[in-house]
Every structure is written in structure tokens, then in C-alpha cells.
Short mmCIF file of C-alpha atoms and ligand atoms in Angstrom, two decimals:
data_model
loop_
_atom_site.label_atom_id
_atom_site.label_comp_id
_atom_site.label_asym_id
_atom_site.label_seq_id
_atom_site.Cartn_x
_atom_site.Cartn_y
_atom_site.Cartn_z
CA UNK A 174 -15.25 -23.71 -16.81
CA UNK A 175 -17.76 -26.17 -16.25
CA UNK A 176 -21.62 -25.68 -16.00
CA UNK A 177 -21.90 -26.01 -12.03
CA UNK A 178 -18.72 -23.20 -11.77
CA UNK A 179 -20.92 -20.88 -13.66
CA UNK A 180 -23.49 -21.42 -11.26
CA UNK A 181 -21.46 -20.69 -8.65
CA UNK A 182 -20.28 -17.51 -10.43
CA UNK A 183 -24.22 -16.51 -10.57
CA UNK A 184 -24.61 -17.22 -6.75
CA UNK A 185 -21.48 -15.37 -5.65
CA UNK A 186 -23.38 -12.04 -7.55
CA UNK A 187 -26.48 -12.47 -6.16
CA UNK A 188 -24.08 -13.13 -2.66
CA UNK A 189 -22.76 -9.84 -2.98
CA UNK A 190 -25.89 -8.35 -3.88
CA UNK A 191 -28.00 -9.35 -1.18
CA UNK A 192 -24.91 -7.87 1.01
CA UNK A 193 -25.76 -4.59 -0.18
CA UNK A 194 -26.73 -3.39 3.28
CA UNK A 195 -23.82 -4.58 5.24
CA UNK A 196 -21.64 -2.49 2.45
CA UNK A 197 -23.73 0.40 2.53
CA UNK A 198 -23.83 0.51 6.54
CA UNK A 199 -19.72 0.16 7.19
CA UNK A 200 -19.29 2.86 4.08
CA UNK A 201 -21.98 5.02 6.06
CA UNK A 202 -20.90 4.24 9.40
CA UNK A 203 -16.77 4.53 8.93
CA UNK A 204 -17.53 7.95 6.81
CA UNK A 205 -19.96 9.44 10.11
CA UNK A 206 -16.81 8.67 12.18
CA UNK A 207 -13.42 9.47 10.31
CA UNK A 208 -10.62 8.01 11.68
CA UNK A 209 -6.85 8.42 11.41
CA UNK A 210 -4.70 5.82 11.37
CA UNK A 211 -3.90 3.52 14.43
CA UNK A 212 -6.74 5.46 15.58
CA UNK A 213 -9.39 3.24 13.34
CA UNK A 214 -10.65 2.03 16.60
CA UNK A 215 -14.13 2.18 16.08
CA UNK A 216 -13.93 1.04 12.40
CA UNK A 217 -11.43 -2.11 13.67
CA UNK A 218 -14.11 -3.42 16.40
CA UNK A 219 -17.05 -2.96 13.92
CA UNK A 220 -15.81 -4.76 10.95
CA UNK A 221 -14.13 -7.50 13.75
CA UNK A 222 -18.02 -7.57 15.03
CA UNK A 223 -19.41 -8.25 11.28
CA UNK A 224 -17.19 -10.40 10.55
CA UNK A 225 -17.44 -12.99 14.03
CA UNK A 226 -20.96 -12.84 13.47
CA UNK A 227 -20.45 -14.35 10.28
CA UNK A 228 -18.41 -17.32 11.54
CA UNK A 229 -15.01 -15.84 10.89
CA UNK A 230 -12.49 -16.63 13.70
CA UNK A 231 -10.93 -13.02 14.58
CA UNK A 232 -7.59 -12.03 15.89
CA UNK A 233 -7.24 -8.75 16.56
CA UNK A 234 -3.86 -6.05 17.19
CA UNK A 235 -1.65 -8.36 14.86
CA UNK A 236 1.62 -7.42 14.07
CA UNK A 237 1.61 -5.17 16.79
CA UNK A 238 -0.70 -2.73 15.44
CA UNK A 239 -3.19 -2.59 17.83
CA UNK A 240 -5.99 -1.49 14.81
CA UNK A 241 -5.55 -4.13 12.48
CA UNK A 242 -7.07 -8.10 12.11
CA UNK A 243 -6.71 -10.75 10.73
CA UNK A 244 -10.73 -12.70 10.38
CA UNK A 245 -10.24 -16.15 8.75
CA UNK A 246 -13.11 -18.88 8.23
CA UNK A 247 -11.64 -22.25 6.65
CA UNK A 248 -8.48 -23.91 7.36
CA UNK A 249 -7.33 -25.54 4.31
CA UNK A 250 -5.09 -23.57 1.41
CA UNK A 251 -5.14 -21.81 -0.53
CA UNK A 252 -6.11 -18.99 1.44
CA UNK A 253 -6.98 -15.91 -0.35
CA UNK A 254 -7.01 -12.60 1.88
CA UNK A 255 -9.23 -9.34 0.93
CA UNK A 256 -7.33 -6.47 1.90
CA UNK A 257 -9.36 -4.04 3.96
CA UNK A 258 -8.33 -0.52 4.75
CA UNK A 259 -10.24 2.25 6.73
CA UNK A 260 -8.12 4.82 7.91
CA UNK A 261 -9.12 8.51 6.99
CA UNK A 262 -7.35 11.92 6.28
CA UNK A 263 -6.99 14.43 8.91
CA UNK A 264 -9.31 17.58 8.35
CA UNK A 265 -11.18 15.82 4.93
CA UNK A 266 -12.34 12.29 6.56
CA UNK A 267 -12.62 9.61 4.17
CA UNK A 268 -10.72 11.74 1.12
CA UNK A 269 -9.25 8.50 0.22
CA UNK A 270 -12.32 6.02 0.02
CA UNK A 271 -11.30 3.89 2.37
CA UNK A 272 -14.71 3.24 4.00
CA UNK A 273 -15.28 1.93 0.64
CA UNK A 274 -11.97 -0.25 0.64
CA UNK A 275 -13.30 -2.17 4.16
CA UNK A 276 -16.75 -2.37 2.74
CA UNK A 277 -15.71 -4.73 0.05
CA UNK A 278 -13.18 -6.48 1.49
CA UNK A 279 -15.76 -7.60 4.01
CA UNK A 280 -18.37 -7.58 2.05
CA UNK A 281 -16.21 -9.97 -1.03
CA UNK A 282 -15.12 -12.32 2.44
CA UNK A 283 -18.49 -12.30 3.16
CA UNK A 284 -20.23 -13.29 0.29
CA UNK A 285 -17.73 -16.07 -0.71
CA UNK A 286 -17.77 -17.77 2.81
CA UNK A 287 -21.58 -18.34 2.12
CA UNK A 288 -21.65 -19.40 -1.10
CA UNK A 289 -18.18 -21.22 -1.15
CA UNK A 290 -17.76 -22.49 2.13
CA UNK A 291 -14.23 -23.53 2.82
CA UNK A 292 -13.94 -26.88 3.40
CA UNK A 293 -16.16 -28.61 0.50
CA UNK A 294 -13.99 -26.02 -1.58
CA UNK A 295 -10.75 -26.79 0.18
CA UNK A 296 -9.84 -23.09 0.61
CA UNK A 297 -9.63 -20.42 3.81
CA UNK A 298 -11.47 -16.89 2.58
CA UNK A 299 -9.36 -14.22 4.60
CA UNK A 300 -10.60 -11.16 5.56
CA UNK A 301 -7.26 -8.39 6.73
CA UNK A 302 -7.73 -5.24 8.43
CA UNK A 303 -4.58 -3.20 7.47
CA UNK A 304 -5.11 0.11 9.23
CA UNK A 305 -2.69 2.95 8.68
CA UNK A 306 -2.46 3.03 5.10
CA UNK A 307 -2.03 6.76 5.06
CA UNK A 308 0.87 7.15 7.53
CA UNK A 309 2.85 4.44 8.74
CA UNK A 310 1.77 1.49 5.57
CA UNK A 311 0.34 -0.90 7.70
CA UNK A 312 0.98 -3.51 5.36
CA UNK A 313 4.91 -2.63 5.12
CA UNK A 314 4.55 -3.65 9.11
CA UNK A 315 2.12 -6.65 8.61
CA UNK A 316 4.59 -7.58 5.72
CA UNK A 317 7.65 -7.57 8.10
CA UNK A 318 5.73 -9.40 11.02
CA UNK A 319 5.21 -12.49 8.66
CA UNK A 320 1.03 -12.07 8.70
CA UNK A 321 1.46 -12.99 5.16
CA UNK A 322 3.43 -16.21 5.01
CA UNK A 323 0.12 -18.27 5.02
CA UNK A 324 -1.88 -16.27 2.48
CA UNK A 325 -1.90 -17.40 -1.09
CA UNK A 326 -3.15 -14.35 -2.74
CA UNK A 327 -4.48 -10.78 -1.51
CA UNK A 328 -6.87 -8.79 -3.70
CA UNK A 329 -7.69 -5.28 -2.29
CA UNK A 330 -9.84 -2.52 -4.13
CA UNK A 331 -9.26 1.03 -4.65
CA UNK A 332 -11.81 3.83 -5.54
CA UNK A 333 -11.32 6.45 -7.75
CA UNK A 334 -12.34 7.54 -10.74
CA UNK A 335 -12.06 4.75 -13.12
CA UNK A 336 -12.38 0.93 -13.32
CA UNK A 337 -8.67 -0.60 -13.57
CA UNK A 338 -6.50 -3.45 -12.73
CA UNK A 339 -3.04 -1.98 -12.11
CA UNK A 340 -0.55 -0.72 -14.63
CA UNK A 341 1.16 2.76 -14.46
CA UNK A 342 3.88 3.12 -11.87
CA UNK A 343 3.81 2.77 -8.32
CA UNK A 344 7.01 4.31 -6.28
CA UNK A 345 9.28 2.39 -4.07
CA UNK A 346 9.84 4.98 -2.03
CA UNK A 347 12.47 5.39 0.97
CA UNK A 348 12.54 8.27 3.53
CA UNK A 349 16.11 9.34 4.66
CA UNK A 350 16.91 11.70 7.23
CA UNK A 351 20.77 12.57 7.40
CA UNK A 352 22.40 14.54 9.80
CA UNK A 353 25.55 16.37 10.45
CA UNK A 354 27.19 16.56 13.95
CA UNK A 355 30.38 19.18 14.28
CA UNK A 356 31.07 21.69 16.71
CA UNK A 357 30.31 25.12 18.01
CA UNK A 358 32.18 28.13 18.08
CA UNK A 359 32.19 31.74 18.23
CA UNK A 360 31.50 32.59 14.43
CA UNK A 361 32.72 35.90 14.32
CA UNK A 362 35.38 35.50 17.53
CA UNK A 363 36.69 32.05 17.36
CA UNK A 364 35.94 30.51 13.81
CA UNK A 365 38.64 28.28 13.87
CA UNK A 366 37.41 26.64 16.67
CA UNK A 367 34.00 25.27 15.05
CA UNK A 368 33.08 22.24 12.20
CA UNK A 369 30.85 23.91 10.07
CA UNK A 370 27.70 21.35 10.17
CA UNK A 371 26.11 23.43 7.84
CA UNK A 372 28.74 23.18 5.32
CA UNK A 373 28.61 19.81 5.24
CA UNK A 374 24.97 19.33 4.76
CA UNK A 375 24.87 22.15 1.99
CA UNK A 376 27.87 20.34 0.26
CA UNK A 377 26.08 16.98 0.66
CA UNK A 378 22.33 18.40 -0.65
CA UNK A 379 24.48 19.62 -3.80
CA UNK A 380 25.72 16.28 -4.79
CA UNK A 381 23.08 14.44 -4.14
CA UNK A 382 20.86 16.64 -6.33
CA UNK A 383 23.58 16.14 -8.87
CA UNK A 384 23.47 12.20 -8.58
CA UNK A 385 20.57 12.31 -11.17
CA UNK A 386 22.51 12.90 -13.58
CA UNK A 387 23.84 9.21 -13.38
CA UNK A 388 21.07 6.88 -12.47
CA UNK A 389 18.73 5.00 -13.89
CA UNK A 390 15.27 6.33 -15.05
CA UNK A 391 12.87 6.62 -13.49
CA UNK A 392 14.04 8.42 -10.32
CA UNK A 393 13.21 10.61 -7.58
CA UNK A 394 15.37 12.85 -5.58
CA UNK A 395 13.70 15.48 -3.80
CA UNK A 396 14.71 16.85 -0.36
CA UNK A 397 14.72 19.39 2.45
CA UNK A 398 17.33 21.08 4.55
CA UNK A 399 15.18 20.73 8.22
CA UNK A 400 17.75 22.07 10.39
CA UNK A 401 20.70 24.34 9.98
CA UNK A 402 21.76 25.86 12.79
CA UNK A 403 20.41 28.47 15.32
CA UNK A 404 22.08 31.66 15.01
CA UNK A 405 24.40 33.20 12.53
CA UNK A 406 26.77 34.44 15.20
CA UNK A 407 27.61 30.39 16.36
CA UNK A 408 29.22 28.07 13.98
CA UNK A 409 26.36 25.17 13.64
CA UNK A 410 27.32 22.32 15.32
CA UNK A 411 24.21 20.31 13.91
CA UNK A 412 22.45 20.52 10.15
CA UNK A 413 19.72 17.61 9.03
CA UNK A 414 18.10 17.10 5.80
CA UNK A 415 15.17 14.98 4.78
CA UNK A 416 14.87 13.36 1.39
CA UNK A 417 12.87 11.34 -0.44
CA UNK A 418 14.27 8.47 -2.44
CA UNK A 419 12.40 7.14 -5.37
CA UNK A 420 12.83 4.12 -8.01
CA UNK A 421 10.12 2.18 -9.74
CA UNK A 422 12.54 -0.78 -8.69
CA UNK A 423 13.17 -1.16 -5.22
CA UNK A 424 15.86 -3.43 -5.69
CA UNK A 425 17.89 -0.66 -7.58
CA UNK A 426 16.74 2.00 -5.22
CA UNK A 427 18.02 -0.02 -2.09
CA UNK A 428 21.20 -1.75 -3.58
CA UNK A 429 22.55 1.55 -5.79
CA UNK A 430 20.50 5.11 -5.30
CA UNK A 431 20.98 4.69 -1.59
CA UNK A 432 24.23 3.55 -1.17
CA UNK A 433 25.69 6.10 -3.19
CA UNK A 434 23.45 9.04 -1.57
CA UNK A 435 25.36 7.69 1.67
CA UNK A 436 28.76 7.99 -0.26
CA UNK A 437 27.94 11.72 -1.20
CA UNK A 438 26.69 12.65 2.34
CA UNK A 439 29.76 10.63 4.25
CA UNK A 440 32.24 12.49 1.39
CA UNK A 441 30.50 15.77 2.44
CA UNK A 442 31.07 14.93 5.82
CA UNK A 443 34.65 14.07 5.89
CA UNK A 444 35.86 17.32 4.17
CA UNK A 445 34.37 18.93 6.86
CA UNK A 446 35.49 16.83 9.74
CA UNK A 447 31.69 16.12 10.78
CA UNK A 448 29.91 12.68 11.89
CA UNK A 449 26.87 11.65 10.10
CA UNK A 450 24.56 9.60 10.94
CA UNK A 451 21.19 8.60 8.72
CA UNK A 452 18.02 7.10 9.46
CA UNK A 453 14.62 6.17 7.79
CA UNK A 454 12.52 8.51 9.50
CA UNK A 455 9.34 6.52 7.94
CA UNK A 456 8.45 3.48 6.68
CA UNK A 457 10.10 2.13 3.30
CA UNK A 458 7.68 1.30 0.78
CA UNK A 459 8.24 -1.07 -2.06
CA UNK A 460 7.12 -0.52 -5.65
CA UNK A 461 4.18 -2.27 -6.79
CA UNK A 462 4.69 -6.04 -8.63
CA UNK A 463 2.20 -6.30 -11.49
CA UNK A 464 0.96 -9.91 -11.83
CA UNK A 465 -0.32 -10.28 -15.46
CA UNK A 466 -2.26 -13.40 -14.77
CA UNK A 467 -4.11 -11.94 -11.74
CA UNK A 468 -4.71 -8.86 -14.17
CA UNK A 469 -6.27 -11.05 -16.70
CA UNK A 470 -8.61 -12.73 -14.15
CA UNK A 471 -9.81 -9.27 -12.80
CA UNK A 472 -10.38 -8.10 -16.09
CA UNK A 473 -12.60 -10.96 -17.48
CA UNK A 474 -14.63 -10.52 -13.97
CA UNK A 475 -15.29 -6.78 -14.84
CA UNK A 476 -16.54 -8.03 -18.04
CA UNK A 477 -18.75 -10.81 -16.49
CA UNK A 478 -20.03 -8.16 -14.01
CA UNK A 479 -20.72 -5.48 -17.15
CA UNK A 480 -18.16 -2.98 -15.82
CA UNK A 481 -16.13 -1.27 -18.45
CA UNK A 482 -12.69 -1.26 -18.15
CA UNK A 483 -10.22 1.11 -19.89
CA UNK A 484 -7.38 0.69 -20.81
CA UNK A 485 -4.20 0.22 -19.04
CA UNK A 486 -2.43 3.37 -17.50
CA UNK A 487 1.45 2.87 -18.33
CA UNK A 488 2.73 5.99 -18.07
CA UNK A 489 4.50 6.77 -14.91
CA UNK A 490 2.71 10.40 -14.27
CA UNK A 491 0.47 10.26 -11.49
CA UNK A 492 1.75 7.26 -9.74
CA UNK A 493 1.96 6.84 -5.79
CA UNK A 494 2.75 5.38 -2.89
CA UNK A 495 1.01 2.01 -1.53
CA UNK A 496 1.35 0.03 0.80
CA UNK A 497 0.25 -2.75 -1.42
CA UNK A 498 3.46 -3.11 -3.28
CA UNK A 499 5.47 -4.39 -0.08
CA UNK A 500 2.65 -7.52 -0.03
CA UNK A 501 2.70 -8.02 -3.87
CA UNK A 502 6.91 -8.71 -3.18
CA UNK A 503 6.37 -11.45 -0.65
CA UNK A 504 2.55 -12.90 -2.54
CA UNK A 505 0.79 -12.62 -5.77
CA UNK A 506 -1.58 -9.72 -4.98
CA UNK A 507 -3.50 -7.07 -7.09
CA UNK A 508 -4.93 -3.77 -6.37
CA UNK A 509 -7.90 -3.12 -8.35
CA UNK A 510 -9.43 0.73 -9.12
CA UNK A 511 -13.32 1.39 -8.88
CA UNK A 512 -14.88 3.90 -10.68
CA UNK A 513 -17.11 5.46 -7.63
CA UNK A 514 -16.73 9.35 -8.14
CA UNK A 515 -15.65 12.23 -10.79
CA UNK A 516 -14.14 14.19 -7.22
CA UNK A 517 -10.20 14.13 -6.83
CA UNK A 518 -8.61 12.07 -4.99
CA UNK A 519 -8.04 13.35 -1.07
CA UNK A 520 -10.65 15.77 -1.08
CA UNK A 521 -13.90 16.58 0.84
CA UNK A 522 -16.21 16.01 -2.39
CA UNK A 523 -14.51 12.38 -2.62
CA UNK A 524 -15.10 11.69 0.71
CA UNK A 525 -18.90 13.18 0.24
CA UNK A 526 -18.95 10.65 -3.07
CA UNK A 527 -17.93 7.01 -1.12
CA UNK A 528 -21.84 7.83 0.58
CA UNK A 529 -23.69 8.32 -2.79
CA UNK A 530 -25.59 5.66 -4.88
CA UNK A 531 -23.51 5.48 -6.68
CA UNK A 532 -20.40 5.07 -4.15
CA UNK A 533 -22.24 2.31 -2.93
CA UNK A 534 -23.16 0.72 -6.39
CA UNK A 535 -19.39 1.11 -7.25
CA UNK A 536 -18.37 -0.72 -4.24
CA UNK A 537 -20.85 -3.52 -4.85
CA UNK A 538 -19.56 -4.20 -8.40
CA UNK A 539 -15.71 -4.20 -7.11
CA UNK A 540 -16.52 -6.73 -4.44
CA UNK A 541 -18.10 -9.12 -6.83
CA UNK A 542 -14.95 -8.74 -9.19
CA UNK A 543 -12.61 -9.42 -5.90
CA UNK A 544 -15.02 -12.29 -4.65
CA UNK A 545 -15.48 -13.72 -8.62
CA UNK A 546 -11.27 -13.14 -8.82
CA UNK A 547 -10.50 -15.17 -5.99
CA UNK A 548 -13.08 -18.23 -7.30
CA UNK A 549 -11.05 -18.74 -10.20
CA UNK A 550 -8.13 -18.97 -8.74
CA UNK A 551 -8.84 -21.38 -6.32
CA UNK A 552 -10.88 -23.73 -8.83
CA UNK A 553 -8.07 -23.24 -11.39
CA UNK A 554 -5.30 -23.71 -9.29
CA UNK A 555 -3.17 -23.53 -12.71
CA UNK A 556 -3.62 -19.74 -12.26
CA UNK A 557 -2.73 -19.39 -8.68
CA UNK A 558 0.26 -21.58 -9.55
CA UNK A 559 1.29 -19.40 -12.50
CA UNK A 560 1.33 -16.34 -10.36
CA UNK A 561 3.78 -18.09 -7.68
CA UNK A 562 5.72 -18.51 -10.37
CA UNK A 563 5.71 -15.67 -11.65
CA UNK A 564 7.00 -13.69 -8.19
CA UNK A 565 9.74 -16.12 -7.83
CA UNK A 566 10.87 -15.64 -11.51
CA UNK A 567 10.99 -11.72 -10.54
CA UNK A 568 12.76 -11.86 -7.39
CA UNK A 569 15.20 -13.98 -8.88
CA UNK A 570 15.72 -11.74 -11.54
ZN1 ZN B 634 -6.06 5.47 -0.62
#
């Protein structure tokens, strides 16, 4: 690094300080008006509003999710998104943080679009509303719509309670609703007459449960039986169970667990003499792609910022669901943690936390790591270049 990047390292803090108010006011404005999501409409047009009176162009309802945006200043590439999300938690508000989440997105886009502007750089700063992380995984959707295939790099931040830059395990996860069709009949009067639905599905539950025994670690197989018929007098002509399919390799989970969860449902089925028929009732969600190199380059930032960082989280206890890990399959992206609160996660007190000094201190700090992260990437292009190698080594693998 040369003496004029430090500079600009210096100037992109003091950026993201003097934005201290515009964080403060969307944390304090999205968390006085909790929204679910595809409902974040208030949140959507006031970080679109921010962020067009900054000189970002601003397209709105992309990907057909009428509560997302894309805001872009800059036209050359590399162009490096920050990920914002803002949807809240029925009944708790903004349990998740994600008040916080927009706040430094915008506030990282903000600050490097003044200090960095695009073209002397040769760069676009990005800022993406992804609404819906909650429920549907807007990004799974923004993913499939191609909004990523011009973005270079996506940083997003996550509060919680401790500074981090990935690690641990985050699910692929796949929703899979299977049900039985047979045929009624007089239970008592005419059994002969019916398919048992019901036996099927019960048959089916068992050996799926039993498939553990022969995958690969670490796995998931957890499930419900949500309908089984509607009176014990009438042979059931319809059962349905819901499962949840997990791998920490979403390769493996969609090429082997669910294949063979098909096999023991369409087995169950056939003894019977049922139909089945299966669906993904909800969005599939990949697991999350660590990139080492984009974990390196966070962690020096928390260092040049004075943020402690602990260490890495590899055990698989704990680990959820994101959205993010459907973008980090298609572009190098990273999900850092911020250490905002001592609450737990999804709870009023967290939500109560993302409004506090030191909420808002916490979110400061993250956006100068995301802002700082996304300078050295695009002034050592080595690194960006190492990282789009490093996804097309994995898928290939
Ligand atoms: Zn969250």
C-alpha cells in the first residue's frame, strides 16, 4: 500500500464518521416502523430517497420484488454491492438488526461514493436493497433473476453479539412438502375399497428418518406429518408431510439427500398403490461459501478500525439459514458479524439494542470495515481476482 492509499483509508473513516447521522436516522426510523417482509415499503422508498439524493441512479421492484433496489453510482467494474436488508419480525420488530444491516450498507455506499468517486477510481459502488430476508430470501430470488451477474463482490453486515468474519456452518437448506393421493372408503364397511394415504405417508416418514443412518455428516432431517386424514371412520384418501432437508453442501443435499428422500417416499407410495407428488413449499437456500481472501481483508480492516475480533467459530452448533449463501455461489461475497448488543438474537431487547449508542457506534465501525474492505479490493485487483478464482475452483470441485 502506498502513502496516498493510506490517505484514502483515513478519509473513507472520517467518510463514515461524518455519516453518523444518516446511520443513526434509518436505524431510528426503520426500528419506529417495523416492517415485514415485502412489506418494507416505507424502509424501501426511504433508503431509495437517501440514496438518489446522493447521486445514486435507483431502480426500484427488481427481480420482481416490488421492495427491493438496486442504487448504483459509477459505471465502470468492478462493481462492489453492499448488501442491505430491513425487513423485521412479526410481533418483536427489528429482533434481527436489520435496521442496522440497511444503515451500513447505505451508509458504507455512501461514504465510498464521496471519497472514491467511481470513475477516477474506475469502479461502480452498489448499494442492494434485498428485502425479505426473513421469509421468502430475497436474495435466493434476486440470485435467480440474474441482479447479480454484473456485481463483482457483495459485502453485507450482520449484528449480533460479536465481531466476526464468517466461519461456523451455514445450512443449505431445502423445504419439501410430499403428499399422498389414494382413495376413500368406508373404513369400517368397505375397507377394501380405499388406498390407505396414511399408510403411505407413515411408511415414507419412517424411512426417511432412517436415511440418516447412511449419509454424509453433517445432516438434517427433521419433519412433520401436516395432514392425515379427516375422520377415523373414512379410509384417508390424502396424507402430506413437510420436511426440512439440511447439508452444509448443497451440492450433496440436491444431487443425493433429495433424490433418495424421493426414492423412499415414491417406494412408500407404490406399496400402497398411492400417487405422490412433492414440492418446495419455500425457497431453497444454499449453504454459505467462505472466501478466505475476503476473510483476510475484513479482518485486517477490523484491526485498522481497532475492533477486536475473535476468533473463528468452526463448529457447526448454532449455524443458520441466510440468504447470503445463494449470492456467495454465483460471486465472491462475505457476511460480516458486528458486535452491537449482549440481547439474543430475535428478541425484543435486540431489537431495543440496534437504537442504543452503542447500536449505533457498532454499526458505524462495521460500515467502515465494509467501505475499507471493498477499497482494497478494487485497488488490489490481485485480491478480487484471487477470490474469482477461488469460486470457480469450488464449483468445479
Ligand atoms: Zn438476520
Amino acid at each position: 500500500m502506498n502513502g496516498n492509499s493510506n490517505d484514502r483509508k483515513a478519509a473513507i473513516v472520517s467518510a463514515v464518521d461524518s455519516l453518523r447521522p444518516v446511520i443513526e436516522d434509518i436505524a431510528v426510523s426503520l426500528y419506529k416502523r417495523p416492517e415485514t417482509g415485502l412489506n418494507e415499503v416505507f424502509a424501501s422508498e426511504k433508503l431509495r430517497g437517501i440514496l438518489s439524493d446522493n447521486g445514486f441512479s435507483v431502480e426500484a421492484g427488481v427481480a420482481d420484488l416490488p421492495t427491493s433496489f438496486v442504487a448504483r453510482v459509477g459505471k465502470k467494474r468492478p462493481n462492489i454491492a453492499f448488501m442491505a436488508e430491513y425487513d423485521a419480525l412479526p410481533g418483536i420488530g427489528h429482533g434481527c438488526g436489520h435496521n442496522l444491516m440497511a444503515a451500513v450498507a447505505v451508509g458504507a455506499g455512501l461514504a465510498m461514493s464521496r471519497v472514491c468517486p467511481p470513475d477516477e477510481l474506475g469502479a461502480s459502488w452498489t448499494v442492494l436493497g434485498t428485502p425479505a430476508e426473513e421469509t421468502i430470501g430475497g436474495k435466493v430470488v434476486m440470485v435467480e433473476k440474474g441482479v447479480f451477474e454484473d456485481i463483482d463482490a457483495a459485502f453485507i453486515a450482520h449484528p449480533g453479539q460479536r465481531n466476526g468474519v464468517g466461519g461456523g456452518v451455514r445450512w443449505a437448506s431445502h423445504p419439501l412438502e410430499i403428499t399422498f393421493h389414494g382413495r376413500t372408503s368406508h373404513a369400517g364397511g368397505n375397507p377394501e375399497g380405499g388406498i390407505n394415504a396414511l399408510d403411505a405417508c407413515v411408511a415414507a416418514y419412517i424411512s426417511i428418518r432412517n436415511l440418516r443412518n447412511h449419509l454424509k455428516d453433517p445432516v438434517r432431517i427433521a419433519g412433520i406429518i401436516a395432514h392425515g386424514g379427516h375422520a377415523q371412520n373414512i379410509v384417508p384418501d390424502l396424507a402430506q408431510m413437510r420436511f426440512t432437508l439440511r447439508s452444509t453442501d448443497w451440492r450433496y443435499l440436491e444431487n443425493v439427500i433429495i433424490p433418495k428422500v424421493k426414492q423412499c417416499a415414491e417406494g412408500a407410495a407404490q406399496a400402497v398403490g398411492c400417487t405422490v407428488e412433492f414440492r418446495h413449499h419455500e425457497m431453497l437456500f444454499r449453504d454459505t461459501l467462505d472466501y478466505p481472501v475476503l476473510q483476510e481483508v475484513c479482518s485486517k480492516n477490523f484491526a485498522y478500525v481497532g475492533a477486536e475480533l475473535p476468533p473463528r467459530d468452526e463448529g457447526y452448533a448454532g449455524g443458520g439459514v441466510t440468504d447470503v449463501g445463494s449470492v456467495t455461489w454465483v460471486t465472491p461475497a462475505i457476511q460480516i458479524g458486528f458486535n452491537s448488543t449482549s440481547a439474543r438474537g430475535h428478541s425484543v431487547e435486540m431489537a431495543d439494542s440496534t437504537v442504543t449508542p452503542r447500536g449505533i457506534d457498532a454499526a458505524v465501525m462495521a460500515a467502515k470495515v465494509l467501505a475499507l474492505s471493498a477499497y482494497d479490493i478494487v485497488v488490489e485487483p490481485h485480491l478480487l481476482a484471487e477470490a474469482k478464482a477461488y469460486l470457480k475452483e469450488r464449483l468445479s470441485s
